[in-house]
């Protein structure tokens, strides 16, 4: 894994531990209007890619298919640090992938699976065709340390 990504991951591990790694993920719509939403970052893998579980019915998946540039932002209150990760997203859907979607579906809690099912009352445990994955390959990372009087800002190009 790239050393910058590893460095950033250590901040996230320190902050969140086993709690959900909640961030904001930005996309742009067809009229170039920006929009953000909360997401749970599920994993930063050994290649330094960020993984999210998602749903075909949300706007972000359509946005990222058409315009893969994205930015993910974390605020880490205990450490007083903001982290921004810019990158390119790939949407893995029922047409392009079965293996990784199934792997992540199997890892989800029952409560999480209910969110991604098509119908609240649907008791079918199998993975719905609308369940998707987003992977983000970082291109630039920024860390702003507000615990420091000098408000240190560091920016790294990645990859
Ligand atoms: C704390 C929190 C975490 C969330 N995590 C996810 C997530 O991991 N995956 C997801 O698809 N939606 C998640 N959502 C829902 C999205 O924020 C958003 O409501 C959904 O993507 C629809 O918005 P959109 O159409 O603009 O994409 C989460 C919402 C909250 C409040």
PDB file of N, CA and C in Angstrom, residues 25 27 39-40 42 50-66 89-106 108 112-113 115-118 126-136:
ATOM      1  N   UNK A  25     -19.223  11.797   0.850  1.00  0.00           N
ATOM      2  CA  UNK A  25     -18.751  11.498  -0.506  1.00  0.00           C
ATOM      3  C   UNK A  25     -19.438  12.445  -1.484  1.00  0.00           C
ATOM      4  N   UNK A  27     -20.296  14.013  -5.299  1.00  0.00           N
ATOM      5  CA  UNK A  27     -20.434  13.739  -6.735  1.00  0.00           C
ATOM      6  C   UNK A  27     -20.969  15.014  -7.389  1.00  0.00           C
ATOM      7  N   UNK A  39     -21.483   8.421   3.978  1.00  0.00           N
ATOM      8  CA  UNK A  39     -21.219   7.034   3.573  1.00  0.00           C
ATOM      9  C   UNK A  39     -20.373   6.378   4.648  1.00  0.00           C
ATOM     10  N   UNK A  40     -20.456   5.045   4.701  1.00  0.00           N
ATOM     11  CA  UNK A  40     -19.555   4.294   5.578  1.00  0.00           C
ATOM     12  C   UNK A  40     -18.430   3.722   4.710  1.00  0.00           C
ATOM     13  N   UNK A  42     -15.994   1.134   4.063  1.00  0.00           N
ATOM     14  CA  UNK A  42     -15.928  -0.252   4.569  1.00  0.00           C
ATOM     15  C   UNK A  42     -14.499  -0.744   4.718  1.00  0.00           C
ATOM     16  N   UNK A  50     -10.323   2.494  -1.764  1.00  0.00           N
ATOM     17  CA  UNK A  50     -11.396   2.664  -0.776  1.00  0.00           C
ATOM     18  C   UNK A  50     -12.623   1.907  -1.274  1.00  0.00           C
ATOM     19  N   UNK A  51     -13.285   1.172  -0.368  1.00  0.00           N
ATOM     20  CA  UNK A  51     -14.449   0.371  -0.754  1.00  0.00           C
ATOM     21  C   UNK A  51     -15.695   0.799   0.004  1.00  0.00           C
ATOM     22  N   UNK A  52     -16.780   0.956  -0.765  1.00  0.00           N
ATOM     23  CA  UNK A  52     -18.086   1.304  -0.210  1.00  0.00           C
ATOM     24  C   UNK A  52     -19.138   0.329  -0.739  1.00  0.00           C
ATOM     25  N   UNK A  53     -20.149   0.041   0.051  1.00  0.00           N
ATOM     26  CA  UNK A  53     -21.307  -0.669  -0.489  1.00  0.00           C
ATOM     27  C   UNK A  53     -22.357   0.371  -0.874  1.00  0.00           C
ATOM     28  N   UNK A  54     -23.113   0.058  -1.924  1.00  0.00           N
ATOM     29  CA  UNK A  54     -24.023   1.068  -2.451  1.00  0.00           C
ATOM     30  C   UNK A  54     -25.252   0.422  -3.101  1.00  0.00           C
ATOM     31  N   UNK A  55     -26.032   1.274  -3.730  1.00  0.00           N
ATOM     32  CA  UNK A  55     -27.333   0.843  -4.237  1.00  0.00           C
ATOM     33  C   UNK A  55     -27.591   1.526  -5.578  1.00  0.00           C
ATOM     34  N   UNK A  56     -27.938   0.720  -6.581  1.00  0.00           N
ATOM     35  CA  UNK A  56     -28.176   1.258  -7.927  1.00  0.00           C
ATOM     36  C   UNK A  56     -29.227   2.358  -7.928  1.00  0.00           C
ATOM     37  N   UNK A  57     -30.146   2.327  -6.975  1.00  0.00           N
ATOM     38  CA  UNK A  57     -31.249   3.290  -7.000  1.00  0.00           C
ATOM     39  C   UNK A  57     -30.860   4.667  -6.477  1.00  0.00           C
ATOM     40  N   UNK A  58     -29.624   4.825  -6.005  1.00  0.00           N
ATOM     41  CA  UNK A  58     -29.215   6.136  -5.495  1.00  0.00           C
ATOM     42  C   UNK A  58     -28.579   6.968  -6.601  1.00  0.00           C
ATOM     43  N   UNK A  59     -28.633   8.284  -6.392  1.00  0.00           N
ATOM     44  CA  UNK A  59     -28.104   9.168  -7.435  1.00  0.00           C
ATOM     45  C   UNK A  59     -26.592   9.048  -7.580  1.00  0.00           C
ATOM     46  N   UNK A  60     -25.914   8.788  -6.444  1.00  0.00           N
ATOM     47  CA  UNK A  60     -24.445   8.779  -6.497  1.00  0.00           C
ATOM     48  C   UNK A  60     -23.910   7.753  -7.497  1.00  0.00           C
ATOM     49  N   UNK A  61     -24.571   6.592  -7.603  1.00  0.00           N
ATOM     50  CA  UNK A  61     -24.062   5.567  -8.523  1.00  0.00           C
ATOM     51  C   UNK A  61     -24.179   6.031  -9.974  1.00  0.00           C
ATOM     52  N   UNK A  62     -25.304   6.654 -10.305  1.00  0.00           N
ATOM     53  CA  UNK A  62     -25.470   7.203 -11.663  1.00  0.00           C
ATOM     54  C   UNK A  62     -24.446   8.310 -11.916  1.00  0.00           C
ATOM     55  N   UNK A  63     -24.288   9.176 -10.901  1.00  0.00           N
ATOM     56  CA  UNK A  63     -23.326  10.281 -11.060  1.00  0.00           C
ATOM     57  C   UNK A  63     -21.926   9.734 -11.332  1.00  0.00           C
ATOM     58  N   UNK A  64     -21.529   8.725 -10.538  1.00  0.00           N
ATOM     59  CA  UNK A  64     -20.149   8.223 -10.645  1.00  0.00           C
ATOM     60  C   UNK A  64     -19.926   7.409 -11.915  1.00  0.00           C
ATOM     61  N   UNK A  65     -20.975   6.761 -12.397  1.00  0.00           N
ATOM     62  CA  UNK A  65     -20.840   6.066 -13.694  1.00  0.00           C
ATOM     63  C   UNK A  65     -20.514   7.072 -14.793  1.00  0.00           C
ATOM     64  N   UNK A  66     -21.210   8.204 -14.740  1.00  0.00           N
ATOM     65  CA  UNK A  66     -21.052   9.217 -15.800  1.00  0.00           C
ATOM     66  C   UNK A  66     -19.831  10.099 -15.558  1.00  0.00           C
ATOM     67  N   UNK A  89     -13.707   6.970  -9.140  1.00  0.00           N
ATOM     68  CA  UNK A  89     -14.539   5.866  -8.652  1.00  0.00           C
ATOM     69  C   UNK A  89     -14.883   4.893  -9.771  1.00  0.00           C
ATOM     70  N   UNK A  90     -15.045   3.639  -9.376  1.00  0.00           N
ATOM     71  CA  UNK A  90     -15.576   2.602 -10.267  1.00  0.00           C
ATOM     72  C   UNK A  90     -16.818   2.027  -9.602  1.00  0.00           C
ATOM     73  N   UNK A  91     -17.886   1.878 -10.389  1.00  0.00           N
ATOM     74  CA  UNK A  91     -19.116   1.270  -9.871  1.00  0.00           C
ATOM     75  C   UNK A  91     -19.134  -0.185 -10.315  1.00  0.00           C
ATOM     76  N   UNK A  92     -19.252  -1.098  -9.360  1.00  0.00           N
ATOM     77  CA  UNK A  92     -19.356  -2.530  -9.706  1.00  0.00           C
ATOM     78  C   UNK A  92     -20.806  -2.936  -9.537  1.00  0.00           C
ATOM     79  N   UNK A  93     -21.435  -3.295 -10.663  1.00  0.00           N
ATOM     80  CA  UNK A  93     -22.863  -3.600 -10.640  1.00  0.00           C
ATOM     81  C   UNK A  93     -23.113  -5.032 -11.084  1.00  0.00           C
ATOM     82  N   UNK A  94     -24.394  -5.403 -11.202  1.00  0.00           N
ATOM     83  CA  UNK A  94     -24.762  -6.789 -11.528  1.00  0.00           C
ATOM     84  C   UNK A  94     -24.261  -7.193 -12.914  1.00  0.00           C
ATOM     85  N   UNK A  95     -24.020  -6.200 -13.790  1.00  0.00           N
ATOM     86  CA  UNK A  95     -23.536  -6.515 -15.141  1.00  0.00           C
ATOM     87  C   UNK A  95     -22.029  -6.801 -15.128  1.00  0.00           C
ATOM     88  N   UNK A  96     -21.317  -6.143 -14.219  1.00  0.00           N
ATOM     89  CA  UNK A  96     -19.851  -6.217 -14.289  1.00  0.00           C
ATOM     90  C   UNK A  96     -19.222  -7.120 -13.243  1.00  0.00           C
ATOM     91  N   UNK A  97     -19.950  -7.449 -12.193  1.00  0.00           N
ATOM     92  CA  UNK A  97     -19.323  -8.221 -11.114  1.00  0.00           C
ATOM     93  C   UNK A  97     -20.352  -9.046 -10.362  1.00  0.00           C
ATOM     94  N   UNK A  98     -19.960 -10.237  -9.988  1.00  0.00           N
ATOM     95  CA  UNK A  98     -20.779 -11.038  -9.080  1.00  0.00           C
ATOM     96  C   UNK A  98     -19.977 -11.357  -7.820  1.00  0.00           C
ATOM     97  N   UNK A  99     -18.698 -11.677  -8.019  1.00  0.00           N
ATOM     98  CA  UNK A  99     -17.874 -12.213  -6.945  1.00  0.00           C
ATOM     99  C   UNK A  99     -17.720 -11.230  -5.772  1.00  0.00           C
ATOM    100  N   UNK A 100     -17.250 -10.007  -6.070  1.00  0.00           N
ATOM    101  CA  UNK A 100     -16.975  -9.058  -4.980  1.00  0.00           C
ATOM    102  C   UNK A 100     -18.259  -8.552  -4.337  1.00  0.00           C
ATOM    103  N   UNK A 101     -19.306  -8.398  -5.149  1.00  0.00           N
ATOM    104  CA  UNK A 101     -20.595  -7.960  -4.577  1.00  0.00           C
ATOM    105  C   UNK A 101     -21.099  -9.009  -3.594  1.00  0.00           C
ATOM    106  N   UNK A 102     -21.003 -10.261  -4.015  1.00  0.00           N
ATOM    107  CA  UNK A 102     -21.466 -11.338  -3.133  1.00  0.00           C
ATOM    108  C   UNK A 102     -20.624 -11.377  -1.845  1.00  0.00           C
ATOM    109  N   UNK A 103     -19.315 -11.172  -2.009  1.00  0.00           N
ATOM    110  CA  UNK A 103     -18.429 -11.204  -0.835  1.00  0.00           C
ATOM    111  C   UNK A 103     -18.827 -10.131   0.182  1.00  0.00           C
ATOM    112  N   UNK A 104     -19.098  -8.924  -0.329  1.00  0.00           N
ATOM    113  CA  UNK A 104     -19.480  -7.837   0.594  1.00  0.00           C
ATOM    114  C   UNK A 104     -20.881  -8.039   1.135  1.00  0.00           C
ATOM    115  N   UNK A 105     -21.772  -8.568   0.300  1.00  0.00           N
ATOM    116  CA  UNK A 105     -23.146  -8.847   0.765  1.00  0.00           C
ATOM    117  C   UNK A 105     -23.097  -9.829   1.945  1.00  0.00           C
ATOM    118  N   UNK A 106     -22.256 -10.856   1.799  1.00  0.00           N
ATOM    119  CA  UNK A 106     -22.148 -11.869   2.854  1.00  0.00           C
ATOM    120  C   UNK A 106     -21.588 -11.282   4.151  1.00  0.00           C
ATOM    121  N   UNK A 108     -22.243  -8.266   5.293  1.00  0.00           N
ATOM    122  CA  UNK A 108     -23.146  -7.279   5.910  1.00  0.00           C
ATOM    123  C   UNK A 108     -23.955  -7.900   7.044  1.00  0.00           C
ATOM    124  N   UNK A 112     -28.043  -4.192   8.063  1.00  0.00           N
ATOM    125  CA  UNK A 112     -27.532  -3.520   6.862  1.00  0.00           C
ATOM    126  C   UNK A 112     -28.176  -4.075   5.603  1.00  0.00           C
ATOM    127  N   UNK A 113     -28.347  -5.406   5.562  1.00  0.00           N
ATOM    128  CA  UNK A 113     -28.945  -6.019   4.359  1.00  0.00           C
ATOM    129  C   UNK A 113     -30.358  -5.513   4.137  1.00  0.00           C
ATOM    130  N   UNK A 115     -31.479  -2.641   4.631  1.00  0.00           N
ATOM    131  CA  UNK A 115     -31.432  -1.317   3.984  1.00  0.00           C
ATOM    132  C   UNK A 115     -31.308  -1.463   2.466  1.00  0.00           C
ATOM    133  N   UNK A 116     -30.564  -2.487   2.040  1.00  0.00           N
ATOM    134  CA  UNK A 116     -30.291  -2.635   0.601  1.00  0.00           C
ATOM    135  C   UNK A 116     -31.289  -3.526  -0.119  1.00  0.00           C
ATOM    136  N   UNK A 117     -32.249  -4.114   0.646  1.00  0.00           N
ATOM    137  CA  UNK A 117     -33.255  -4.931  -0.042  1.00  0.00           C
ATOM    138  C   UNK A 117     -34.256  -4.029  -0.749  1.00  0.00           C
ATOM    139  N   UNK A 118     -34.958  -4.607  -1.690  1.00  0.00           N
ATOM    140  CA  UNK A 118     -35.888  -3.804  -2.490  1.00  0.00           C
ATOM    141  C   UNK A 118     -37.156  -3.465  -1.739  1.00  0.00           C
ATOM    142  N   UNK A 126     -31.150 -13.556  -0.384  1.00  0.00           N
ATOM    143  CA  UNK A 126     -30.142 -13.459  -1.447  1.00  0.00           C
ATOM    144  C   UNK A 126     -29.870 -11.999  -1.825  1.00  0.00           C
ATOM    145  N   UNK A 127     -28.737 -11.802  -2.458  1.00  0.00           N
ATOM    146  CA  UNK A 127     -28.301 -10.447  -2.792  1.00  0.00           C
ATOM    147  C   UNK A 127     -29.171  -9.859  -3.903  1.00  0.00           C
ATOM    148  N   UNK A 128     -29.735  -8.666  -3.702  1.00  0.00           N
ATOM    149  CA  UNK A 128     -30.531  -8.068  -4.769  1.00  0.00           C
ATOM    150  C   UNK A 128     -29.651  -7.562  -5.908  1.00  0.00           C
ATOM    151  N   UNK A 129     -30.219  -7.553  -7.123  1.00  0.00           N
ATOM    152  CA  UNK A 129     -29.474  -7.069  -8.288  1.00  0.00           C
ATOM    153  C   UNK A 129     -29.097  -5.604  -8.174  1.00  0.00           C
ATOM    154  N   UNK A 130     -29.765  -4.875  -7.295  1.00  0.00           N
ATOM    155  CA  UNK A 130     -29.492  -3.446  -7.126  1.00  0.00           C
ATOM    156  C   UNK A 130     -28.317  -3.168  -6.185  1.00  0.00           C
ATOM    157  N   UNK A 131     -27.811  -4.221  -5.528  1.00  0.00           N
ATOM    158  CA  UNK A 131     -26.688  -4.028  -4.607  1.00  0.00           C
ATOM    159  C   UNK A 131     -25.415  -3.794  -5.416  1.00  0.00           C
ATOM    160  N   UNK A 132     -24.708  -2.693  -5.116  1.00  0.00           N
ATOM    161  CA  UNK A 132     -23.522  -2.336  -5.891  1.00  0.00           C
ATOM    162  C   UNK A 132     -22.354  -2.004  -4.964  1.00  0.00           C
ATOM    163  N   UNK A 133     -21.182  -1.987  -5.551  1.00  0.00           N
ATOM    164  CA  UNK A 133     -19.977  -1.582  -4.820  1.00  0.00           C
ATOM    165  C   UNK A 133     -19.376  -0.367  -5.507  1.00  0.00           C
ATOM    166  N   UNK A 134     -18.769   0.488  -4.694  1.00  0.00           N
ATOM    167  CA  UNK A 134     -17.993   1.606  -5.232  1.00  0.00           C
ATOM    168  C   UNK A 134     -16.566   1.441  -4.753  1.00  0.00           C
ATOM    169  N   UNK A 135     -15.634   1.523  -5.678  1.00  0.00           N
ATOM    170  CA  UNK A 135     -14.236   1.569  -5.245  1.00  0.00           C
ATOM    171  C   UNK A 135     -13.666   2.902  -5.712  1.00  0.00           C
ATOM    172  N   UNK A 136     -12.865   3.508  -4.856  1.00  0.00           N
ATOM    173  CA  UNK A 136     -12.257   4.797  -5.180  1.00  0.00           C
ATOM    174  C   UNK A 136     -10.738   4.637  -5.138  1.00  0.00           C
TER     175      UNK A 136
END
